[in-house]
mmCIF file of C-alpha atoms in Angstrom:
data_model
loop_
_atom_site.group_PDB
_atom_site.id
_atom_site.type_symbol
_atom_site.label_atom_id
_atom_site.label_comp_id
_atom_site.label_asym_id
_atom_site.label_seq_id
_atom_site.Cartn_x
_atom_site.Cartn_y
_atom_site.Cartn_z
ATOM 1 C CA MET A 1 -5.210 23.781 -23.161
ATOM 2 C CA THR A 2 -3.370 21.031 -21.589
ATOM 3 C CA THR A 3 -5.451 17.914 -20.762
ATOM 4 C CA HIS A 4 -4.640 14.834 -18.661
ATOM 5 C CA ALA A 5 -3.542 12.896 -21.514
ATOM 6 C CA ASP A 6 -1.233 15.314 -23.104
ATOM 7 C CA SER A 7 0.262 16.586 -19.701
ATOM 8 C CA PRO A 8 4.223 16.418 -19.364
ATOM 9 C CA ALA A 9 5.472 12.882 -19.456
ATOM 10 C CA VAL A 10 7.504 13.434 -16.301
ATOM 11 C CA ARG A 11 7.424 15.914 -13.276
ATOM 12 C CA ARG A 12 10.798 16.675 -12.198
ATOM 13 C CA LEU A 13 11.767 17.943 -8.732
ATOM 14 C CA ALA A 14 12.504 21.319 -10.133
ATOM 15 C CA ASP A 15 8.856 21.665 -11.599
ATOM 16 C CA TRP A 16 7.373 21.908 -8.221
ATOM 17 C CA ASP A 17 6.472 25.187 -6.550
ATOM 18 C CA HIS A 18 9.243 25.540 -4.185
ATOM 19 C CA ASP A 19 7.777 28.460 -2.293
ATOM 20 C CA ARG A 20 4.467 26.290 -1.714
ATOM 21 C CA LEU A 21 6.591 23.559 -0.680
ATOM 22 C CA GLU A 22 8.544 25.472 2.107
ATOM 23 C CA SER A 23 5.057 26.912 3.262
ATOM 24 C CA LEU A 24 3.618 23.227 3.580
ATOM 25 C CA ALA A 25 6.557 22.136 5.648
ATOM 26 C CA GLU A 26 6.056 25.178 8.040
ATOM 27 C CA GLU A 27 2.386 24.531 8.224
ATOM 28 C CA TYR A 28 2.410 20.783 8.597
ATOM 29 C CA ASP A 29 5.839 20.049 10.131
ATOM 30 C CA THR A 30 8.305 17.653 8.566
ATOM 31 C CA PRO A 31 8.888 14.957 7.722
ATOM 32 C CA LEU A 32 5.986 15.287 5.435
ATOM 33 C CA TYR A 33 4.670 13.388 2.295
ATOM 34 C CA VAL A 34 3.139 15.778 -0.261
ATOM 35 C CA THR A 35 0.852 13.932 -2.809
ATOM 36 C CA ASP A 36 -0.411 15.884 -6.005
ATOM 37 C CA LEU A 37 -3.856 14.081 -6.813
ATOM 38 C CA ASP A 38 -4.096 15.914 -9.930
ATOM 39 C CA ARG A 39 -0.897 14.641 -11.143
ATOM 40 C CA ILE A 40 -2.095 11.054 -10.461
ATOM 41 C CA LYS A 41 -5.261 11.760 -12.545
ATOM 42 C CA GLU A 42 -2.967 13.082 -15.365
ATOM 43 C CA ASN A 43 -0.571 10.209 -15.252
ATOM 44 C CA TYR A 44 -3.269 7.393 -15.238
ATOM 45 C CA THR A 45 -5.252 9.172 -18.033
ATOM 46 C CA ARG A 46 -2.128 9.482 -20.171
ATOM 47 C CA PHE A 47 -1.193 5.948 -19.883
ATOM 48 C CA SER A 48 -4.597 4.599 -20.384
ATOM 49 C CA SER A 49 -4.947 7.059 -23.583
ATOM 50 C CA ALA A 50 -1.888 5.420 -24.896
ATOM 51 C CA PHE A 51 -3.573 1.945 -24.847
ATOM 52 C CA PRO A 52 -7.065 2.877 -26.023
ATOM 53 C CA ASP A 53 -8.458 -0.590 -26.485
ATOM 54 C CA ALA A 54 -7.025 -2.062 -23.263
ATOM 55 C CA HIS A 55 -8.227 -2.325 -19.914
ATOM 56 C CA VAL A 56 -5.965 -0.401 -17.503
ATOM 57 C CA MET A 57 -5.855 -1.148 -13.859
ATOM 58 C CA TYR A 58 -3.994 0.549 -11.054
ATOM 59 C CA ALA A 59 -1.821 -1.659 -9.135
ATOM 60 C CA ALA A 60 -2.854 -0.616 -5.716
ATOM 61 C CA LYS A 61 0.283 -1.917 -3.866
ATOM 62 C CA ALA A 62 2.230 1.065 -5.072
ATOM 63 C CA HIS A 63 0.208 3.392 -2.958
ATOM 64 C CA THR A 64 -2.927 2.396 -1.246
ATOM 65 C CA GLY A 65 -3.755 5.702 0.375
ATOM 66 C CA LYS A 66 -7.561 6.402 0.127
ATOM 67 C CA SER A 67 -7.111 9.786 -1.547
ATOM 68 C CA VAL A 68 -4.811 7.962 -4.152
ATOM 69 C CA LEU A 69 -7.407 5.337 -4.850
ATOM 70 C CA GLU A 70 -10.131 7.697 -5.031
ATOM 71 C CA ALA A 71 -8.258 9.908 -7.595
ATOM 72 C CA VAL A 72 -7.589 6.786 -9.796
ATOM 73 C CA LEU A 73 -11.443 5.851 -9.667
ATOM 74 C CA GLU A 74 -12.235 9.461 -10.454
ATOM 75 C CA ALA A 75 -9.896 9.253 -13.485
ATOM 76 C CA GLY A 76 -11.935 6.104 -14.510
ATOM 77 C CA GLY A 77 -9.629 3.465 -13.515
ATOM 78 C CA ASP A 78 -10.102 0.147 -11.832
ATOM 79 C CA ILE A 79 -8.055 -1.364 -9.324
ATOM 80 C CA GLU A 80 -5.747 -4.589 -8.970
ATOM 81 C CA CYS A 81 -5.074 -5.755 -5.589
ATOM 82 C CA ALA A 82 -2.484 -8.228 -4.031
ATOM 83 C CA ALA A 83 -3.673 -8.516 -0.650
ATOM 84 C CA TRP A 84 -6.904 -8.716 1.225
ATOM 85 C CA GLY A 85 -6.302 -5.330 2.818
ATOM 86 C CA GLU A 86 -5.925 -3.614 -0.700
ATOM 87 C CA LEU A 87 -9.336 -5.203 -1.349
ATOM 88 C CA GLN A 88 -11.121 -3.797 1.427
ATOM 89 C CA ARG A 89 -9.421 -0.325 1.141
ATOM 90 C CA SER A 90 -10.261 -0.120 -2.571
ATOM 91 C CA ILE A 91 -13.892 -0.935 -1.527
ATOM 92 C CA ASP A 92 -13.690 1.799 1.122
ATOM 93 C CA ALA A 93 -12.436 4.413 -1.450
ATOM 94 C CA GLY A 94 -15.578 3.582 -3.746
ATOM 95 C CA ALA A 95 -14.539 0.671 -6.049
ATOM 96 C CA ASP A 96 -17.055 -1.720 -7.228
ATOM 97 C CA PRO A 97 -15.790 -5.102 -5.717
ATOM 98 C CA ASN A 98 -17.234 -6.784 -8.907
ATOM 99 C CA ALA A 99 -14.500 -4.774 -10.861
ATOM 100 C CA LEU A 100 -11.628 -5.774 -8.620
ATOM 101 C CA GLN A 101 -8.764 -8.060 -9.525
ATOM 102 C CA TYR A 102 -7.161 -9.871 -6.663
ATOM 103 C CA THR A 103 -3.639 -11.403 -7.511
ATOM 104 C CA ALA A 104 -3.000 -14.144 -4.898
ATOM 105 C CA VAL A 105 0.724 -14.669 -4.129
ATOM 106 C CA ASN A 106 1.153 -17.499 -1.388
ATOM 107 C CA PRO A 107 -2.012 -16.060 0.024
ATOM 108 C CA PRO A 108 -2.749 -16.640 3.815
ATOM 109 C CA ASP A 109 -6.051 -18.117 4.945
ATOM 110 C CA ARG A 110 -7.282 -14.620 5.895
ATOM 111 C CA ASP A 111 -6.765 -13.526 2.418
ATOM 112 C CA LEU A 112 -8.637 -16.205 0.803
ATOM 113 C CA ASP A 113 -11.425 -16.261 3.413
ATOM 114 C CA TYR A 114 -11.922 -12.545 2.662
ATOM 115 C CA ALA A 115 -11.631 -12.841 -1.087
ATOM 116 C CA THR A 116 -14.308 -15.799 -1.441
ATOM 117 C CA ASP A 117 -16.629 -14.450 1.267
ATOM 118 C CA LEU A 118 -16.415 -11.157 -1.008
ATOM 119 C CA ALA A 119 -17.151 -13.008 -4.064
ATOM 120 C CA GLU A 120 -20.354 -14.443 -2.790
ATOM 121 C CA ASP A 121 -22.043 -11.047 -2.939
ATOM 122 C CA ALA A 122 -19.682 -9.774 -5.919
ATOM 123 C CA PRO A 123 -19.488 -12.611 -8.437
ATOM 124 C CA GLY A 124 -17.387 -10.308 -10.777
ATOM 125 C CA LEU A 125 -14.444 -10.411 -8.414
ATOM 126 C CA THR A 126 -11.553 -12.129 -10.285
ATOM 127 C CA ILE A 127 -8.969 -14.189 -8.320
ATOM 128 C CA THR A 128 -5.592 -14.664 -10.023
ATOM 129 C CA ILE A 129 -3.775 -17.770 -8.847
ATOM 130 C CA GLY A 130 0.061 -18.502 -9.127
ATOM 131 C CA ALA A 131 -0.118 -22.012 -7.671
ATOM 132 C CA THR A 132 -2.327 -25.157 -7.913
ATOM 133 C CA ASP A 133 -2.151 -25.314 -4.283
ATOM 134 C CA THR A 134 -4.292 -22.242 -4.305
ATOM 135 C CA LEU A 135 -6.872 -23.927 -6.473
ATOM 136 C CA ASP A 136 -7.053 -26.648 -3.924
ATOM 137 C CA ARG A 137 -7.718 -24.074 -1.246
ATOM 138 C CA LEU A 138 -10.424 -22.105 -3.022
ATOM 139 C CA GLN A 139 -12.335 -25.304 -3.939
ATOM 140 C CA ALA A 140 -12.118 -26.207 -0.117
ATOM 141 C CA ARG A 141 -13.831 -22.960 0.501
ATOM 142 C CA GLY A 142 -16.630 -23.822 -1.841
ATOM 143 C CA TYR A 143 -15.379 -21.245 -4.560
ATOM 144 C CA ASP A 144 -16.153 -21.951 -8.184
ATOM 145 C CA GLY A 145 -16.077 -18.399 -9.709
ATOM 146 C CA ARG A 146 -13.718 -16.195 -11.941
ATOM 147 C CA VAL A 147 -10.176 -17.358 -11.880
ATOM 148 C CA ALA A 148 -7.081 -16.085 -13.902
ATOM 149 C CA ILE A 149 -3.799 -18.217 -14.271
ATOM 150 C CA ARG A 150 -0.558 -16.343 -13.530
ATOM 151 C CA ILE A 151 2.188 -17.280 -15.963
ATOM 152 C CA ASN A 152 5.748 -17.448 -14.941
ATOM 153 C CA PRO A 153 7.269 -16.433 -18.240
ATOM 154 C CA GLY A 154 10.865 -17.377 -17.180
ATOM 155 C CA ILE A 155 12.105 -13.818 -18.010
ATOM 156 C CA GLY A 156 12.422 -11.081 -15.415
ATOM 157 C CA THR A 157 13.190 -7.414 -16.040
ATOM 158 C CA GLY A 158 13.335 -4.241 -14.047
ATOM 159 C CA HIS A 159 15.400 -1.733 -12.046
ATOM 160 C CA HIS A 160 16.703 -4.195 -9.486
ATOM 161 C CA GLU A 161 16.947 -8.100 -9.068
ATOM 162 C CA LYS A 162 14.324 -8.002 -6.164
ATOM 163 C CA VAL A 163 11.673 -6.807 -8.570
ATOM 164 C CA ALA A 164 12.242 -9.012 -11.521
ATOM 165 C CA THR A 165 9.308 -11.272 -10.785
ATOM 166 C CA GLY A 166 9.086 -12.944 -14.145
ATOM 167 C CA ALA A 167 11.864 -15.361 -13.519
ATOM 168 C CA ASP A 168 11.283 -15.791 -9.808
ATOM 169 C CA ALA A 169 9.741 -19.245 -8.875
ATOM 170 C CA LYS A 170 7.702 -17.425 -6.307
ATOM 171 C CA PHE A 171 5.404 -16.092 -8.955
ATOM 172 C CA GLY A 172 3.075 -17.958 -11.377
ATOM 173 C CA ILE A 173 2.634 -21.316 -12.673
ATOM 174 C CA PRO A 174 5.875 -22.705 -14.597
ATOM 175 C CA TYR A 175 5.312 -22.025 -18.190
ATOM 176 C CA GLU A 176 5.055 -25.434 -19.572
ATOM 177 C CA ARG A 177 2.251 -26.448 -16.982
ATOM 178 C CA VAL A 178 -0.184 -23.802 -17.856
ATOM 179 C CA PRO A 179 -2.142 -25.579 -20.394
ATOM 180 C CA ASP A 180 -2.791 -28.457 -17.801
ATOM 181 C CA VAL A 181 -3.566 -25.988 -15.256
ATOM 182 C CA ALA A 182 -5.889 -24.209 -17.498
ATOM 183 C CA ASP A 183 -7.908 -27.515 -18.288
ATOM 184 C CA ARG A 184 -8.333 -27.913 -14.435
ATOM 185 C CA VAL A 185 -9.542 -24.465 -14.004
ATOM 186 C CA ARG A 186 -12.055 -24.732 -16.988
ATOM 187 C CA ASP A 187 -13.443 -27.959 -15.234
ATOM 188 C CA GLU A 188 -13.827 -26.603 -11.638
ATOM 189 C CA PHE A 189 -13.979 -22.879 -11.962
ATOM 190 C CA GLU A 190 -14.658 -19.995 -14.612
ATOM 191 C CA LEU A 191 -11.366 -19.427 -16.403
ATOM 192 C CA VAL A 192 -11.478 -15.750 -17.405
ATOM 193 C CA GLY A 193 -7.992 -14.890 -18.192
ATOM 194 C CA LEU A 194 -4.088 -15.253 -18.100
ATOM 195 C CA HIS A 195 -1.738 -13.084 -16.247
ATOM 196 C CA ALA A 196 2.163 -12.352 -15.898
ATOM 197 C CA HIS A 197 4.272 -9.601 -14.544
ATOM 198 C CA ALA A 198 7.960 -9.385 -15.784
ATOM 199 C CA GLY A 199 9.131 -6.729 -13.438
ATOM 200 C CA SER A 200 9.153 -3.184 -12.259
ATOM 201 C CA GLY A 201 10.793 0.047 -13.216
ATOM 202 C CA VAL A 202 11.175 -0.644 -16.961
ATOM 203 C CA LEU A 203 12.167 2.481 -19.139
ATOM 204 C CA THR A 204 12.226 2.775 -22.817
ATOM 205 C CA GLU A 205 15.646 0.998 -23.093
ATOM 206 C CA GLY A 206 14.576 -2.045 -21.191
ATOM 207 C CA LEU A 207 11.364 -2.465 -23.313
ATOM 208 C CA GLU A 208 12.824 -5.165 -25.553
ATOM 209 C CA GLU A 209 13.443 -7.638 -22.686
ATOM 210 C CA HIS A 210 10.299 -6.714 -21.100
ATOM 211 C CA CYS A 211 8.507 -7.380 -24.445
ATOM 212 C CA ARG A 212 10.244 -10.794 -24.641
ATOM 213 C CA ALA A 213 8.139 -11.881 -21.664
ATOM 214 C CA ILE A 214 4.902 -10.468 -22.972
ATOM 215 C CA GLU A 215 5.523 -12.417 -26.169
ATOM 216 C CA ARG A 216 5.571 -15.584 -24.163
ATOM 217 C CA VAL A 217 2.314 -14.550 -22.473
ATOM 218 C CA GLY A 218 0.510 -14.027 -25.794
ATOM 219 C CA GLU A 219 1.866 -17.378 -27.291
ATOM 220 C CA MET A 220 0.371 -19.078 -24.270
ATOM 221 C CA ALA A 221 -2.818 -17.384 -24.562
ATOM 222 C CA ARG A 222 -3.289 -18.856 -28.005
ATOM 223 C CA ARG A 223 -2.094 -22.346 -26.867
ATOM 224 C CA VAL A 224 -4.810 -22.342 -24.332
ATOM 225 C CA GLY A 225 -7.584 -20.753 -26.638
ATOM 226 C CA ASP A 226 -7.619 -16.958 -26.272
ATOM 227 C CA GLU A 227 -10.830 -16.863 -28.001
ATOM 228 C CA ASN A 228 -12.410 -18.325 -24.944
ATOM 229 C CA LEU A 229 -10.489 -15.910 -22.325
ATOM 230 C CA GLU A 230 -11.979 -12.783 -21.290
ATOM 231 C CA PHE A 231 -8.536 -11.081 -20.844
ATOM 232 C CA VAL A 232 -4.784 -11.334 -21.185
ATOM 233 C CA ASP A 233 -3.156 -9.516 -18.425
ATOM 234 C CA VAL A 234 0.631 -8.402 -19.204
ATOM 235 C CA GLY A 235 1.057 -6.685 -15.757
ATOM 236 C CA GLY A 236 2.637 -3.406 -15.011
ATOM 237 C CA GLY A 237 6.224 -2.539 -14.287
ATOM 238 C CA TYR A 238 6.397 0.655 -16.497
ATOM 239 C CA GLY A 239 8.887 3.108 -14.989
ATOM 240 C CA VAL A 240 9.493 6.677 -14.379
ATOM 241 C CA PRO A 241 12.783 8.417 -14.571
ATOM 242 C CA TYR A 242 14.246 9.062 -10.897
ATOM 243 C CA ARG A 243 17.424 10.345 -12.243
ATOM 244 C CA GLU A 244 17.428 14.075 -13.554
ATOM 245 C CA ASP A 245 18.959 13.124 -16.923
ATOM 246 C CA ASP A 246 16.888 9.909 -17.613
ATOM 247 C CA GLU A 247 14.436 10.196 -20.264
ATOM 248 C CA PRO A 248 10.709 9.376 -19.471
ATOM 249 C CA LEU A 249 9.035 6.371 -20.920
ATOM 250 C CA ASP A 250 8.188 6.792 -24.463
ATOM 251 C CA LEU A 251 4.560 5.729 -24.222
ATOM 252 C CA GLU A 252 3.919 5.700 -27.837
ATOM 253 C CA LYS A 253 6.732 3.260 -28.594
ATOM 254 C CA THR A 254 5.657 1.258 -25.455
ATOM 255 C CA SER A 255 2.184 0.805 -26.840
ATOM 256 C CA GLU A 256 3.618 -0.224 -30.140
ATOM 257 C CA LEU A 257 6.016 -2.640 -28.913
ATOM 258 C CA VAL A 258 3.424 -4.257 -26.308
ATOM 259 C CA ARG A 259 0.795 -4.587 -29.000
ATOM 260 C CA ASP A 260 3.344 -6.467 -31.188
ATOM 261 C CA ALA A 261 4.748 -8.453 -28.651
ATOM 262 C CA VAL A 262 1.493 -9.987 -27.242
ATOM 263 C CA GLY A 263 0.227 -10.493 -30.999
ATOM 264 C CA GLU A 264 -3.304 -11.038 -32.274
ATOM 265 C CA LEU A 265 -5.800 -11.818 -29.541
ATOM 266 C CA ASP A 266 -9.587 -12.221 -29.354
ATOM 267 C CA ALA A 267 -9.280 -11.465 -25.507
ATOM 268 C CA THR A 268 -8.997 -8.086 -23.991
ATOM 269 C CA LEU A 269 -5.493 -6.784 -23.324
ATOM 270 C CA LYS A 270 -5.090 -5.744 -19.594
ATOM 271 C CA LEU A 271 -2.249 -3.626 -17.883
ATOM 272 C CA GLU A 272 -1.512 -2.747 -14.406
ATOM 273 C CA PRO A 273 0.580 0.332 -14.072
ATOM 274 C CA GLY A 274 1.485 1.389 -10.284
ATOM 275 C CA ARG A 275 4.539 3.195 -10.261
ATOM 276 C CA TYR A 276 3.826 5.024 -13.475
ATOM 277 C CA VAL A 277 0.749 6.567 -12.006
ATOM 278 C CA VAL A 278 2.095 7.728 -8.755
ATOM 279 C CA ALA A 279 5.984 7.869 -8.437
ATOM 280 C CA ASP A 280 6.420 11.573 -9.617
ATOM 281 C CA ALA A 281 3.049 12.702 -7.864
ATOM 282 C CA SER A 282 4.645 12.704 -4.392
ATOM 283 C CA LEU A 283 7.636 13.850 -2.411
ATOM 284 C CA ILE A 284 8.884 14.025 1.108
ATOM 285 C CA LEU A 285 9.709 17.273 2.838
ATOM 286 C CA SER A 286 12.551 17.081 5.502
ATOM 287 C CA GLU A 287 14.250 19.467 7.641
ATOM 288 C CA VAL A 288 17.855 19.831 8.067
ATOM 289 C CA ASN A 289 19.131 19.453 11.714
ATOM 290 C CA THR A 290 22.783 18.926 11.748
ATOM 291 C CA ILE A 291 25.689 19.813 9.498
ATOM 292 C CA LYS A 292 28.857 17.920 10.138
ATOM 293 C CA GLU A 293 32.311 18.507 8.382
ATOM 294 C CA ALA A 294 33.940 15.154 8.235
ATOM 295 C CA PRO A 295 37.324 14.454 6.470
ATOM 296 C CA GLU A 296 35.772 12.589 3.594
ATOM 297 C CA THR A 297 32.496 14.664 3.317
ATOM 298 C CA THR A 298 29.937 16.951 4.628
ATOM 299 C CA VAL A 299 27.244 15.127 6.505
ATOM 300 C CA VAL A 300 23.825 16.569 6.437
ATOM 301 C CA GLY A 301 21.374 15.278 8.973
ATOM 302 C CA VAL A 302 17.655 15.561 8.236
ATOM 303 C CA ASP A 303 14.569 14.465 10.051
ATOM 304 C CA ALA A 304 13.321 11.803 7.518
ATOM 305 C CA SER A 305 14.829 8.512 7.753
ATOM 306 C CA LEU A 306 14.731 4.900 6.225
ATOM 307 C CA ALA A 307 11.633 4.638 8.148
ATOM 308 C CA THR A 308 10.049 7.486 6.063
ATOM 309 C CA LEU A 309 11.486 6.038 2.750
ATOM 310 C CA ILE A 310 13.262 2.724 2.743
ATOM 311 C CA ARG A 311 13.836 2.292 -1.112
ATOM 312 C CA PRO A 312 17.703 3.825 -0.775
ATOM 313 C CA ALA A 313 18.387 1.416 1.821
ATOM 314 C CA MET A 314 16.510 -1.510 0.302
ATOM 315 C CA PHE A 315 17.233 -1.188 -3.265
ATOM 316 C CA GLY A 316 20.095 1.255 -3.290
ATOM 317 C CA SER A 317 17.532 3.697 -5.301
ATOM 318 C CA TYR A 318 18.304 6.805 -6.296
ATOM 319 C CA HIS A 319 15.823 9.762 -5.515
ATOM 320 C CA PRO A 320 16.334 13.330 -6.682
ATOM 321 C CA MET A 321 17.032 16.144 -3.917
ATOM 322 C CA LEU A 322 16.583 19.743 -3.832
ATOM 323 C CA ASN A 323 17.264 22.418 -1.136
ATOM 324 C CA VAL A 324 13.705 24.147 -1.552
ATOM 325 C CA SER A 325 14.656 26.750 0.981
ATOM 326 C CA ALA A 326 17.545 28.148 -1.041
ATOM 327 C CA PRO A 327 17.743 26.480 -4.433
ATOM 328 C CA GLY A 328 19.914 29.274 -5.719
ATOM 329 C CA ARG A 329 22.907 28.786 -3.292
ATOM 330 C CA GLU A 330 26.048 27.312 -4.605
ATOM 331 C CA PRO A 331 25.748 23.414 -4.778
ATOM 332 C CA GLU A 332 28.123 21.572 -2.738
ATOM 333 C CA PRO A 333 28.558 17.438 -2.412
ATOM 334 C CA VAL A 334 27.189 16.255 0.663
ATOM 335 C CA THR A 335 26.036 13.181 2.276
ATOM 336 C CA VAL A 336 22.340 13.145 3.361
ATOM 337 C CA GLY A 337 21.346 10.891 6.072
ATOM 338 C CA GLY A 338 18.530 10.493 8.879
ATOM 339 C CA PRO A 339 18.370 9.845 12.598
ATOM 340 C CA VAL A 340 18.336 6.023 12.446
ATOM 341 C CA CYS A 341 21.238 4.175 14.059
ATOM 342 C CA THR A 342 22.368 2.331 10.895
ATOM 343 C CA SER A 343 24.693 3.131 8.105
ATOM 344 C CA ALA A 344 21.892 2.252 5.697
ATOM 345 C CA ASP A 345 20.059 5.326 6.764
ATOM 346 C CA VAL A 346 21.484 7.472 3.842
ATOM 347 C CA PHE A 347 19.581 9.095 1.070
ATOM 348 C CA ALA A 348 22.471 10.287 -1.031
ATOM 349 C CA HIS A 349 26.389 10.102 -0.905
ATOM 350 C CA ASP A 350 28.331 13.091 -2.047
ATOM 351 C CA ARG A 351 25.275 14.545 -3.940
ATOM 352 C CA PRO A 352 25.625 18.119 -5.199
ATOM 353 C CA ILE A 353 23.180 20.134 -3.484
ATOM 354 C CA ALA A 354 22.573 23.819 -2.920
ATOM 355 C CA ARG A 355 24.599 24.320 0.443
ATOM 356 C CA PRO A 356 22.322 23.267 3.143
ATOM 357 C CA GLU A 357 22.196 24.920 6.309
ATOM 358 C CA ARG A 358 20.254 24.068 9.481
ATOM 359 C CA GLU A 359 16.336 24.518 9.340
ATOM 360 C CA ASP A 360 16.432 24.477 5.535
ATOM 361 C CA VAL A 361 13.973 22.148 3.949
ATOM 362 C CA ILE A 362 14.896 19.421 1.779
ATOM 363 C CA ALA A 363 12.651 17.905 -0.809
ATOM 364 C CA ILE A 364 13.216 14.299 -1.780
ATOM 365 C CA GLY A 365 11.547 13.564 -5.195
ATOM 366 C CA ASN A 366 9.723 10.606 -6.848
ATOM 367 C CA ALA A 367 8.364 9.314 -3.524
ATOM 368 C CA GLY A 368 4.796 8.310 -4.518
ATOM 369 C CA SER A 369 5.589 4.712 -5.353
ATOM 370 C CA TYR A 370 6.434 2.377 -2.501
ATOM 371 C CA GLY A 371 7.084 5.365 -0.278
ATOM 372 C CA TYR A 372 4.491 5.766 2.371
ATOM 373 C CA GLU A 373 3.540 2.163 1.551
ATOM 374 C CA LEU A 374 6.798 1.064 3.010
ATOM 375 C CA ALA A 375 7.101 3.516 5.816
ATOM 376 C CA SER A 376 7.639 1.994 9.390
ATOM 377 C CA GLN A 377 7.888 2.816 12.957
ATOM 378 C CA PHE A 378 11.411 1.831 13.224
ATOM 379 C CA HIS A 379 13.109 3.400 16.209
ATOM 380 C CA SER A 380 9.638 4.062 17.445
ATOM 381 C CA GLN A 381 9.326 6.872 15.046
ATOM 382 C CA PRO A 382 5.770 7.973 14.469
ATOM 383 C CA ARG A 383 5.001 7.786 10.605
ATOM 384 C CA PRO A 384 4.683 11.239 9.014
ATOM 385 C CA ALA A 385 1.709 13.101 7.869
ATOM 386 C CA GLU A 386 0.597 13.038 4.258
ATOM 387 C CA VAL A 387 -0.847 16.332 2.633
ATOM 388 C CA ALA A 388 -2.859 15.915 -0.558
ATOM 389 C CA LEU A 389 -2.908 18.777 -3.303
ATOM 390 C CA GLU A 390 -6.021 18.899 -5.532
ATOM 391 C CA ASP A 391 -7.587 21.703 -7.339
ATOM 392 C CA GLY A 392 -5.069 24.199 -5.756
ATOM 393 C CA GLU A 393 -6.037 23.322 -2.195
ATOM 394 C CA ALA A 394 -3.979 21.433 0.259
ATOM 395 C CA ARG A 395 -5.712 19.031 2.804
ATOM 396 C CA VAL A 396 -4.356 16.353 5.237
ATOM 397 C CA VAL A 397 -5.293 12.914 4.255
ATOM 398 C CA ARG A 398 -3.191 11.032 6.728
ATOM 399 C CA ARG A 399 -2.550 12.696 10.015
ATOM 400 C CA ARG A 400 0.994 12.484 11.627
ATOM 401 C CA GLU A 401 1.171 9.694 14.135
ATOM 402 C CA THR A 402 1.908 10.186 17.654
ATOM 403 C CA LEU A 403 4.003 7.935 20.000
ATOM 404 C CA ASP A 404 0.675 6.910 21.425
ATOM 405 C CA ASP A 405 -0.159 5.571 17.983
ATOM 406 C CA VAL A 406 3.092 3.569 18.013
ATOM 407 C CA THR A 407 2.424 1.961 21.358
ATOM 408 C CA ARG A 408 -1.374 1.704 21.400
ATOM 409 C CA VAL A 409 -1.488 -1.946 20.257
ATOM 410 C CA GLU A 410 0.593 -3.157 23.213
ATOM 411 C CA ARG A 411 -2.039 -1.755 25.447
ATOM 412 C CA GLU A 412 -5.142 -3.288 23.664
#
């Protein structure tokens, strides 16, 4: 019997039930996000089982949907938040505020106001700071509670330069300044941990560089006295294969390399997977509305757009695509784009897909991480609905917006 821990390491687009997807598109209309909550629980449990003596938190920014947060909590996970809204949404989903970790990156006043007010009744809340200026602002609010220091290890990793946070001056205290900052935190707050995040989307072949950053975190923990720290948090960034021929992350090797890199610690090791937990648990269904033969390509127009999924336009990201209406048709190279008036609104160029026809349903895979989270109302397009699958049942967890939803804030 398959358990959450030994479920398949990756769910390819071809593994979904195509007939069910087509029926969901018919019942709930398109574009439509479909999220498998059972898969989220499997992914979290598999990852945490690979690090049995570590504390694994879910990085909420990957997908803050209430049903997703509830699934993580049901699987036994805690939640790491990067903004006040994520703190509130985690609490609304049932999280204990004492178990939350708030990683403040240039936090606006409202964020710090919310976090410090929350800590008055939830002293277990941890605030992770990446600038001494944030310490000044916390002190001005009368906060003297739990603080972790975010380190800038000077090494960035990941699938794109825009997510290589470990080498970006925006993130964390410069490495050699950490001991002095730790002394200050000990004097004025409760120093509970160190934190770093090198980058995002790391697969097995990128682990060596990723672990170089983790080594520096472990070294700094020992310099500042890890025996007096509660935890050392090496962040997330663990990827999933977006391309069909990419191999999934080797979790056994990852666990071994990360443990070796961080070295001997008295403090508890923390990790914060986000993408790994949700990416392959969600996809987008979109209907074909236009077929246009152009001299250089065949253009397939769909009703999803960069407002539905911005990752291809923002990062040049590859997302697998499948014609779920007729997967057995002869594949043809096509360019798939949406209705937004910009050349950036293209999901794929010259991609071989089973020959699309009008009203076919196209699935866009691996949409769970930074998919709905970055959806917008560009072109006054209402955001799509989201349907969750759990225990064999489907339910709407986010209704489709209407134009009234788009314009309501202008009238209030």
